[in-house]
Structures are given as C-alpha cells and as structure tokens.
Tab-separated table of C-alpha atoms and ligand atoms in Angstrom:
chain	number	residue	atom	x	y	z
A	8	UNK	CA	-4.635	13.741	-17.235
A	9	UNK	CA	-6.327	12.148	-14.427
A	10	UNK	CA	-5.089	8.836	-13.545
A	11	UNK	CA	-7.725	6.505	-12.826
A	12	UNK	CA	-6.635	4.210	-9.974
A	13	UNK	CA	-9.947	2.381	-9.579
A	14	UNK	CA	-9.803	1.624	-13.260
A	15	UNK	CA	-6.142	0.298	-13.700
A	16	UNK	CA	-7.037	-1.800	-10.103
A	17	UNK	CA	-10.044	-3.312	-12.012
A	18	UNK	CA	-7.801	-4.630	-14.885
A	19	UNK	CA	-5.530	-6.029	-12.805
A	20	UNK	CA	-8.214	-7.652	-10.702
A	21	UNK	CA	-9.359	-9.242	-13.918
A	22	UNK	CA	-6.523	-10.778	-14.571
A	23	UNK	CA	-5.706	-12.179	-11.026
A	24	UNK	CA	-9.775	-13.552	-11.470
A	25	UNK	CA	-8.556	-15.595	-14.129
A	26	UNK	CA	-5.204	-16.815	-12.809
A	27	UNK	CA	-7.462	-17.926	-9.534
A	28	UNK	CA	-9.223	-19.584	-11.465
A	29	UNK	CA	-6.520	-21.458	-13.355
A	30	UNK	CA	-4.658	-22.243	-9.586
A	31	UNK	CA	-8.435	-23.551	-8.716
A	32	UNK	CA	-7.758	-26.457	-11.628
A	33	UNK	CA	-4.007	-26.730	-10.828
A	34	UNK	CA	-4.046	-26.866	-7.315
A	35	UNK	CA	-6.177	-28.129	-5.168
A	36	UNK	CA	-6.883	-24.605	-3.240
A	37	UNK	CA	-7.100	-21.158	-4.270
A	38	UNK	CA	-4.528	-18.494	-2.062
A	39	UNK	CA	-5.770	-17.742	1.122
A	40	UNK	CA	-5.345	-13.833	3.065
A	41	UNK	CA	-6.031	-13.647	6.646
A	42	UNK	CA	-6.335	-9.994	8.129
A	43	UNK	CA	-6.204	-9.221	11.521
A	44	UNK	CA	-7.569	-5.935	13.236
A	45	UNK	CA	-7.486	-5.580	16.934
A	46	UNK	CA	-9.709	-2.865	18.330
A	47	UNK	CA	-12.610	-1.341	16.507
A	48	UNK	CA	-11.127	1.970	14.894
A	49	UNK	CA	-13.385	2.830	12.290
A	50	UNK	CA	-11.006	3.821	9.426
A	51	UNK	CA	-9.072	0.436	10.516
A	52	UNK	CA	-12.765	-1.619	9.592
A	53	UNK	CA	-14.004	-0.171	6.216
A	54	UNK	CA	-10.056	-0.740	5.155
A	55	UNK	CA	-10.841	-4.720	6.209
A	56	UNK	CA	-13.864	-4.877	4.800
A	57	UNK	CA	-12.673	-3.661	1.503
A	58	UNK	CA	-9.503	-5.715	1.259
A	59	UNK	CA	-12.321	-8.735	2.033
A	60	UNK	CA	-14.393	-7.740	-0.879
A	61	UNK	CA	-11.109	-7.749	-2.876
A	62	UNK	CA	-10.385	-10.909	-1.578
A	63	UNK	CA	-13.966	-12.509	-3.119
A	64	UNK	CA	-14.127	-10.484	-5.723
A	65	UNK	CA	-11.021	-11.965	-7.473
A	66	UNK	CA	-12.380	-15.741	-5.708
A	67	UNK	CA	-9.597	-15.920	-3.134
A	68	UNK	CA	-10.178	-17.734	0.270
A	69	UNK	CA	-9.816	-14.716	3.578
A	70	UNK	CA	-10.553	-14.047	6.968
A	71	UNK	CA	-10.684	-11.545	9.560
A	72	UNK	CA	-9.850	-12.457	12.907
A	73	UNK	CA	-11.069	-9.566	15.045
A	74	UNK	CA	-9.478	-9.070	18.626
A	75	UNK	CA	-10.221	-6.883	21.723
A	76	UNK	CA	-8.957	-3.573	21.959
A	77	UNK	CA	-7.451	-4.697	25.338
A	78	UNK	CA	-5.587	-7.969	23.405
A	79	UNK	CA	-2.092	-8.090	24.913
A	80	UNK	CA	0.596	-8.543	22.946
A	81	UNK	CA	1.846	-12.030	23.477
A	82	UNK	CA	-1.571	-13.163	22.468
A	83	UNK	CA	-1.539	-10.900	19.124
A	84	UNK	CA	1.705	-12.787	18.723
A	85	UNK	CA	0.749	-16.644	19.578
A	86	UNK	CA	-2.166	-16.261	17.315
A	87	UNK	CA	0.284	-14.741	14.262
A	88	UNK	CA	2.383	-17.730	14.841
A	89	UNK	CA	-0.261	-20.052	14.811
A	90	UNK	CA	-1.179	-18.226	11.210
A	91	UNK	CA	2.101	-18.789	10.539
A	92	UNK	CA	2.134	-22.767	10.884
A	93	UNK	CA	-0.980	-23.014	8.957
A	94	UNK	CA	-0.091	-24.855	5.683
A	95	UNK	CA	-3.519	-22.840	4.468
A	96	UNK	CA	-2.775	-19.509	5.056
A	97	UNK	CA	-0.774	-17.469	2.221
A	98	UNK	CA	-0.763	-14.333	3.544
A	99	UNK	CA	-1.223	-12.564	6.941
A	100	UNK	CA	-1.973	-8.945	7.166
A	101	UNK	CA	-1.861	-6.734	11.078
A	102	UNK	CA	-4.266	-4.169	10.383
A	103	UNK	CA	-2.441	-0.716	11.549
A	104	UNK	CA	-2.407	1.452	13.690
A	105	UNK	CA	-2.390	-0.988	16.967
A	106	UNK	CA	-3.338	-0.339	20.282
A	107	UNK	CA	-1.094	2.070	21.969
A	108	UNK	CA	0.288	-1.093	24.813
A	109	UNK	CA	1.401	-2.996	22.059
A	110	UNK	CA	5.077	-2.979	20.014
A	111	UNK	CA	3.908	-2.772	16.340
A	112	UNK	CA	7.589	-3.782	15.309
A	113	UNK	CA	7.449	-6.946	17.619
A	114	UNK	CA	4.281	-7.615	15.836
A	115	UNK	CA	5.476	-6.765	12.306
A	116	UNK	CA	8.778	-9.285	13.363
A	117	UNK	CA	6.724	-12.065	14.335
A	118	UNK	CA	4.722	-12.946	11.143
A	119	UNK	CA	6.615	-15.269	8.916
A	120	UNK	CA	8.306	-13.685	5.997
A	121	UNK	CA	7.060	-15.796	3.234
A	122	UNK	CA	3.254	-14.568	4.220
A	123	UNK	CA	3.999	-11.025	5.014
A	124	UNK	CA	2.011	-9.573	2.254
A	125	UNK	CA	2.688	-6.399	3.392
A	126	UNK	CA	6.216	-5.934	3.048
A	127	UNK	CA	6.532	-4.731	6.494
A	128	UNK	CA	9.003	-7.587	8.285
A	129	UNK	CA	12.689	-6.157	8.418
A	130	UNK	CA	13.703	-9.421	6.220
A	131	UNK	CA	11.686	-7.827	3.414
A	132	UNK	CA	12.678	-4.671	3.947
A	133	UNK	CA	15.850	-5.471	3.382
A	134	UNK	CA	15.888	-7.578	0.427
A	135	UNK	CA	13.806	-4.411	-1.375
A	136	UNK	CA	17.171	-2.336	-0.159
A	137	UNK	CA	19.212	-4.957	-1.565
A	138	UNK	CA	17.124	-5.060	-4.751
A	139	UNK	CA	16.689	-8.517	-4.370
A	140	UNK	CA	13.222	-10.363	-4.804
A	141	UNK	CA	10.519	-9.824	-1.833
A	142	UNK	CA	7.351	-9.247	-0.854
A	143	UNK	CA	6.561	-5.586	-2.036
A	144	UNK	CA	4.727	-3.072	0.581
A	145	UNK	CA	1.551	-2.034	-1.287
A	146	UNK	CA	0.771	1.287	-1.982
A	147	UNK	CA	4.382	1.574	-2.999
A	148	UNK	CA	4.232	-1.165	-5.198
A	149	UNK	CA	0.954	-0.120	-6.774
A	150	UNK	CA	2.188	3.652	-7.410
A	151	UNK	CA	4.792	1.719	-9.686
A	152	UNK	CA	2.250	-0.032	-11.336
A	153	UNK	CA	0.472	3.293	-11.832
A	154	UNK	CA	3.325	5.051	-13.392
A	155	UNK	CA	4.247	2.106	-15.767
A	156	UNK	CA	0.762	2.322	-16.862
A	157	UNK	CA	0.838	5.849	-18.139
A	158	UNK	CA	4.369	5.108	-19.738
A	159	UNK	CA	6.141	7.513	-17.353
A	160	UNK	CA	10.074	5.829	-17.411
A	161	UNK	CA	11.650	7.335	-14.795
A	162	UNK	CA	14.914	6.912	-16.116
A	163	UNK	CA	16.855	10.088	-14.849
A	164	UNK	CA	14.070	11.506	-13.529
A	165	UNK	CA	13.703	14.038	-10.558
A	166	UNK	CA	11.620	11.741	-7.619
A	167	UNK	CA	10.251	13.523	-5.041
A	168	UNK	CA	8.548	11.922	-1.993
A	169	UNK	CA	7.036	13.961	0.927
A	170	UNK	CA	6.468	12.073	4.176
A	171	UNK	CA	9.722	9.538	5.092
A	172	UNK	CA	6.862	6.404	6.573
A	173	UNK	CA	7.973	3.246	6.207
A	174	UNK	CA	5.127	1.844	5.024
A	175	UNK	CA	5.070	4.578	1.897
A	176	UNK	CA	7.682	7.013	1.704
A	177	UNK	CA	11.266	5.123	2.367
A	178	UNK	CA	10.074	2.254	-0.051
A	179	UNK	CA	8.768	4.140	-3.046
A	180	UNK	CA	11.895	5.936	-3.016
A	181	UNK	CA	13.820	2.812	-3.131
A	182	UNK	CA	11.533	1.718	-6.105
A	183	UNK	CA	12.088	4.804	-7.718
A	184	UNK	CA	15.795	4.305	-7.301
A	185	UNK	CA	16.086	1.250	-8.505
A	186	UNK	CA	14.279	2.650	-11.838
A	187	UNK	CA	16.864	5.002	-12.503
A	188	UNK	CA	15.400	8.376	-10.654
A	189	UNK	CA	17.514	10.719	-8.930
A	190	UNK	CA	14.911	10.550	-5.499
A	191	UNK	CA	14.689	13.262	-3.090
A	192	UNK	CA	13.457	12.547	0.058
A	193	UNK	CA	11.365	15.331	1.832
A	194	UNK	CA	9.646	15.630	5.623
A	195	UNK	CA	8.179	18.476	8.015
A	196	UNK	CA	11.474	19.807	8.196
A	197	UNK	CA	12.502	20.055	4.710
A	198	UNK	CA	13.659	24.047	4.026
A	199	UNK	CA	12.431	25.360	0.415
A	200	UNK	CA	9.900	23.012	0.464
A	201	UNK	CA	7.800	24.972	-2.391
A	202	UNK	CA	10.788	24.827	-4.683
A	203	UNK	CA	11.739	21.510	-3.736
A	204	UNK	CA	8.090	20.177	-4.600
A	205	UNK	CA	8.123	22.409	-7.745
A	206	UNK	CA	11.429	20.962	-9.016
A	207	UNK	CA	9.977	17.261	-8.846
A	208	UNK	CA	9.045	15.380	-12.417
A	209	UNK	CA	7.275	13.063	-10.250
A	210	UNK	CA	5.684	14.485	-7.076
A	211	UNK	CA	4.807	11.555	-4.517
A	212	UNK	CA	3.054	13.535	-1.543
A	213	UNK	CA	2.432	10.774	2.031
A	214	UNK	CA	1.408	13.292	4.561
A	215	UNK	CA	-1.640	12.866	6.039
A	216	UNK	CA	-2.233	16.531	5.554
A	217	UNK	CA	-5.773	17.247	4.318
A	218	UNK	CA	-5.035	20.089	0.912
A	219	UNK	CA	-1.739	20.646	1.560
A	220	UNK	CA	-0.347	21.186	-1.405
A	221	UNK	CA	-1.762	22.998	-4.057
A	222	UNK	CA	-0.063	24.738	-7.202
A	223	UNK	CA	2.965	26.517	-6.069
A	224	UNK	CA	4.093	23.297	-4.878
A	225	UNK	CA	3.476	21.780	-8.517
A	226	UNK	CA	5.356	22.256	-11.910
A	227	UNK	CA	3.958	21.806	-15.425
A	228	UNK	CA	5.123	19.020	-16.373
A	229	UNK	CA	4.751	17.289	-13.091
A	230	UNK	CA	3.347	13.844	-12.265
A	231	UNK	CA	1.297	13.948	-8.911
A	232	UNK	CA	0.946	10.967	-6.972
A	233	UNK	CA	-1.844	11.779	-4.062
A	234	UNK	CA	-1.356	8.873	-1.068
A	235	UNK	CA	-3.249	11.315	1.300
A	236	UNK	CA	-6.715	9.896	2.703
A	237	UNK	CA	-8.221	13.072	4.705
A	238	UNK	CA	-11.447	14.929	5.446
A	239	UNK	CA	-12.011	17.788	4.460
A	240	UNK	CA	-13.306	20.630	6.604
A	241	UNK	CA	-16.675	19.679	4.757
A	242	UNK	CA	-15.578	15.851	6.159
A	243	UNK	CA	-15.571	14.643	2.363
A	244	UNK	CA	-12.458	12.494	1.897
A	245	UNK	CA	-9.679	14.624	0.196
A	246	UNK	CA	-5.874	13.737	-0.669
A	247	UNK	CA	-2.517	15.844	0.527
A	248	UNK	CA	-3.304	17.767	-2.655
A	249	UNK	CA	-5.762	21.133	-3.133
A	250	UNK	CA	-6.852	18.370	-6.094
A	251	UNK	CA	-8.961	21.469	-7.912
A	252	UNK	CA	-6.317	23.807	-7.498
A	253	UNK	CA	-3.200	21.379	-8.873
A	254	UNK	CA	-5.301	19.733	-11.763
A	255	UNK	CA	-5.305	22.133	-14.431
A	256	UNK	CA	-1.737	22.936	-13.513
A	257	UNK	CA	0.254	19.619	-13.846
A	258	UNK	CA	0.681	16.938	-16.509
A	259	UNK	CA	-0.998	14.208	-14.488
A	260	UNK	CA	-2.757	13.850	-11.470
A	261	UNK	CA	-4.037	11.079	-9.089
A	262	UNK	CA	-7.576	11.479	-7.154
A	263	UNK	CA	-8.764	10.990	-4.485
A	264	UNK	CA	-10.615	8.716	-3.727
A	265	UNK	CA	-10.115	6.764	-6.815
A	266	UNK	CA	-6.269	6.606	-7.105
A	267	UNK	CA	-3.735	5.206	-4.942
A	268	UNK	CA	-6.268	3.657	-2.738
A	269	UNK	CA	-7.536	0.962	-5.421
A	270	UNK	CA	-4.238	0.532	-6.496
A	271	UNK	CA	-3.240	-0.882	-2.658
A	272	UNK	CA	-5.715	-3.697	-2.534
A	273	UNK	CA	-5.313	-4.837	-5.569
A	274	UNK	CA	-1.221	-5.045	-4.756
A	275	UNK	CA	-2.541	-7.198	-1.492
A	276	UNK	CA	-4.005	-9.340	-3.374
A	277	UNK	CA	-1.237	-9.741	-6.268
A	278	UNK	CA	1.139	-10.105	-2.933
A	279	UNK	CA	-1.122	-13.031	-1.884
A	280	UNK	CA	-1.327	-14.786	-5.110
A	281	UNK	CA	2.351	-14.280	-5.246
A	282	UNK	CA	3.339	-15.869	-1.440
A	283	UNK	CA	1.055	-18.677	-2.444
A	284	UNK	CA	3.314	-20.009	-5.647
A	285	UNK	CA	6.381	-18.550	-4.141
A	286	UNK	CA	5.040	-21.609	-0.935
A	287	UNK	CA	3.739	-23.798	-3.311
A	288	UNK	CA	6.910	-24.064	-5.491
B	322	GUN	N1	-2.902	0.905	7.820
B	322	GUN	C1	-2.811	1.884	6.881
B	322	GUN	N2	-2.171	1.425	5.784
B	322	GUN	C2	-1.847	0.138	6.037
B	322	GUN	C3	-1.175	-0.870	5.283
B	322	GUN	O1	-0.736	-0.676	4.157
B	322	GUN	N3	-1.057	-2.071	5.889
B	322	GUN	C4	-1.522	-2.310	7.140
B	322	GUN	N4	-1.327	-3.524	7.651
B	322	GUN	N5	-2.144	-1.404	7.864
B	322	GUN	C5	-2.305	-0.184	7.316
C-alpha cells in the first residue's frame, strides 16, 4: 500500500475550510500565521510559499515577513516579540535553517509559547515529554495522523526512528511512546543498522540521505514512513528510501513527494487553528 499523504492532507484541509468558516461567524476574525524567513535560501522559499497557499487555501489570514540575510539577531528577536504582543497573530513560524551568526535556540526561546506552532520552544517540548497538552511539532504530529489513518495501533509495536533531530526524530518517538510502542532510537552511529531497520514494524527514516535505504533495511510486514526530501543524482526529489526498491517489499509505504510533506502543512495549519481557540478561550 502506498500511503497517500497529499490525499489524507486534503481531507483534513476540508475540514479545517469549514471550521474557518464557522470561527468567521463566531468570531469576529479568522486565525492568523505569520512566517518569517531571513535570507533567500531557495528550499527555505518554496517551503513559505506553500505553507502560504495552505494558509488561503483553508481561508486563514498569513504573512511573510522576509528579512536580510545579514539581519542580526536582536532584530530577528525584537520583531518576534513584537509578533508576540500582537493580539492578531495566532501563530509565528522561524523559517529554518538561519543564518550561520545567529543562535537558532535563542530564536526558537523567544517566540511566545502559546503561538509557537511549531512545537519548537523548550516549554513545548517539554510538556510533549511530560505528555501533557502542547503545541505539536509538525511532521511528527502529521506521521501520527498518517498512521491512525491506515488503522496501524501501535500498541506493542516495534518503533524505529533513524535520524535523532529535534524537529522529527526525538518527538515522533515520544509520540510513538506514548501510543504504546516499544521505540528504538537510531543515528549514524547505530551498529547492525540493517537488522535494526529490518526488525522495525514501523520504520520512520529522518536522514537527509538521498536512497538510503532500500530492502535489506525493510521487513515484510513493515510500515515505512519516508521524511527524507533529497535529489536525486538525476536532481528529481527522492525520500531516505530506494522508494522502487522497498515498495514491493513492505506492507506500506510513504512517497515522496506526496507523503509526509502534505501531511506537515496541513499540521501548521491545524496548530494555528488550534493556538487561536486555545487564545481565544
Ligand atoms: N525547516 C525545515 N523543516 C522545518 C519546520 O518544520 N519548521 C521550520 N520552522 N523550519 C523548517
């Protein structure tokens, strides 16, 4: 099975159209995502530009506030915190990576917890730790969604995550945890690797390692989760996986593009919706 991301994004979308629409009549503004991006790294702008689309598509109020490659950091920060007093703004977004001369954990610290729709501030790291409620970091959160949809319970199941990032690896396995899965947690300097991988029910590969893996790091039954964005040596966009070598070879599979990726906006924008009741309470 191939798991359509782009698909299972668009549902969700739907619904979030309508409940915009419904906080249109209640309130009397709809949730509101600002996104900024300093520099002009090219990856960095079609991401923005999607997450604007996203934004419209579902009839949300954004915008981007674009700054100099040379910003300095106190200026990143005094404009966050003037995001941060305005009653307006539901969510605020860094776009990452940063310019090398500027402290991305400073940054991450410095937007106000209630509008990091991200996930990223330590306060919100923490309360996912803790289990307790919280803004949920995206692609992790979307993955869950994924896996729900297909029906996979992951009640005692073997979890295994390459790549130990912040922003995917250490908070899917905490997800994963808190459903019940025994979680393994793998890296560049993991030994058995293959059999590791090939022991997983649930395979969650965050590289950055164009093919990686293909089948001898896959068993039957497995569930492959792809978070890999990569070109090819053809420059086509490909995931961690060898996707033509795994797919006949697992029980699921997610592409790419078309999987996790979709999945990540449309968790933005489910974070913004849910900052702007959690402030409008
Ligand atoms: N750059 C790559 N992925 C992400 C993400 O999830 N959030 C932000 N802010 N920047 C990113």
């Amino acid at each position: 099975m191939i798991i359509d991301g782009k698909f299972i994004g668009q549902e969700i979308k739907a619904d979030l159209k309508n409940e915009i629409s419904h906080i249109r009549e209640t309130y009397t503004r709809v949730p509101k995502l600002v996104v900024i991006l300093v520099g002009d790294n090219q990856a960095s702008m079609t991401y923005v530009k999607n997450k604007e689309k996203g934004c419209q598509y579902v009839g949300m109020d954004s915008a981007i506030v674009r700054m100099d490659e040379t910003t300095s950091e106190s200026v990143l920060i005094e404009k966050i915190v003037e995001l941060n007093n305005q009653e307006d703004v539901d969510g605020i977004l860094v776009q990452l990576p940063l310019p090398k001369h500027i402290n991305e954990d400073l940054v991450l610290e410095a937007i106000v917890p209630s509008k990091d729709v991200d996930g990223f501030h330590p306060d919100n790291v923490a309360k996912l730790f803790l289990g307790m409620d919280s803004l949920v970091p995206c692609t992790p959160k979307g993955m869950m969604v994924m896996l729900d949809t297909i029906g996979c319970d992951l009640t005692g199941k073997h979890v295994v995550v390459v790549g130990r990032s912040n922003i995917v690896g250490k908070p899917v396995a905490m997800l994963c945890l808190q459903k019940n899965a025994t979680v393994t947690m793998a890296h560049s300097k993991t030994k058995n690797l293959k059999e590791v991988c090939k022991s997983a029910d649930v395979l969650i590969l965050a590289v950055g390692r164009a093919k990686m893996f293909n089948h001898e790091y896959v068993g039957q039954n497995a569930i492959v989760l792809d978070v890999g964005i990569n070109r090819d040596e053809n420059n086509k966009l490909c995931g961690d996986v060898d996707f033509d070598d795994v797919v006949d070879c697992c029980q699921a599979i997610t592409p790419v593009p078309g999987g996790v990726g979709p999945m990540t906006i449309t968790m933005l924008l489910k974070n913004t919706v849910e900052a702007f009741y959690s402030r409008n309470k």
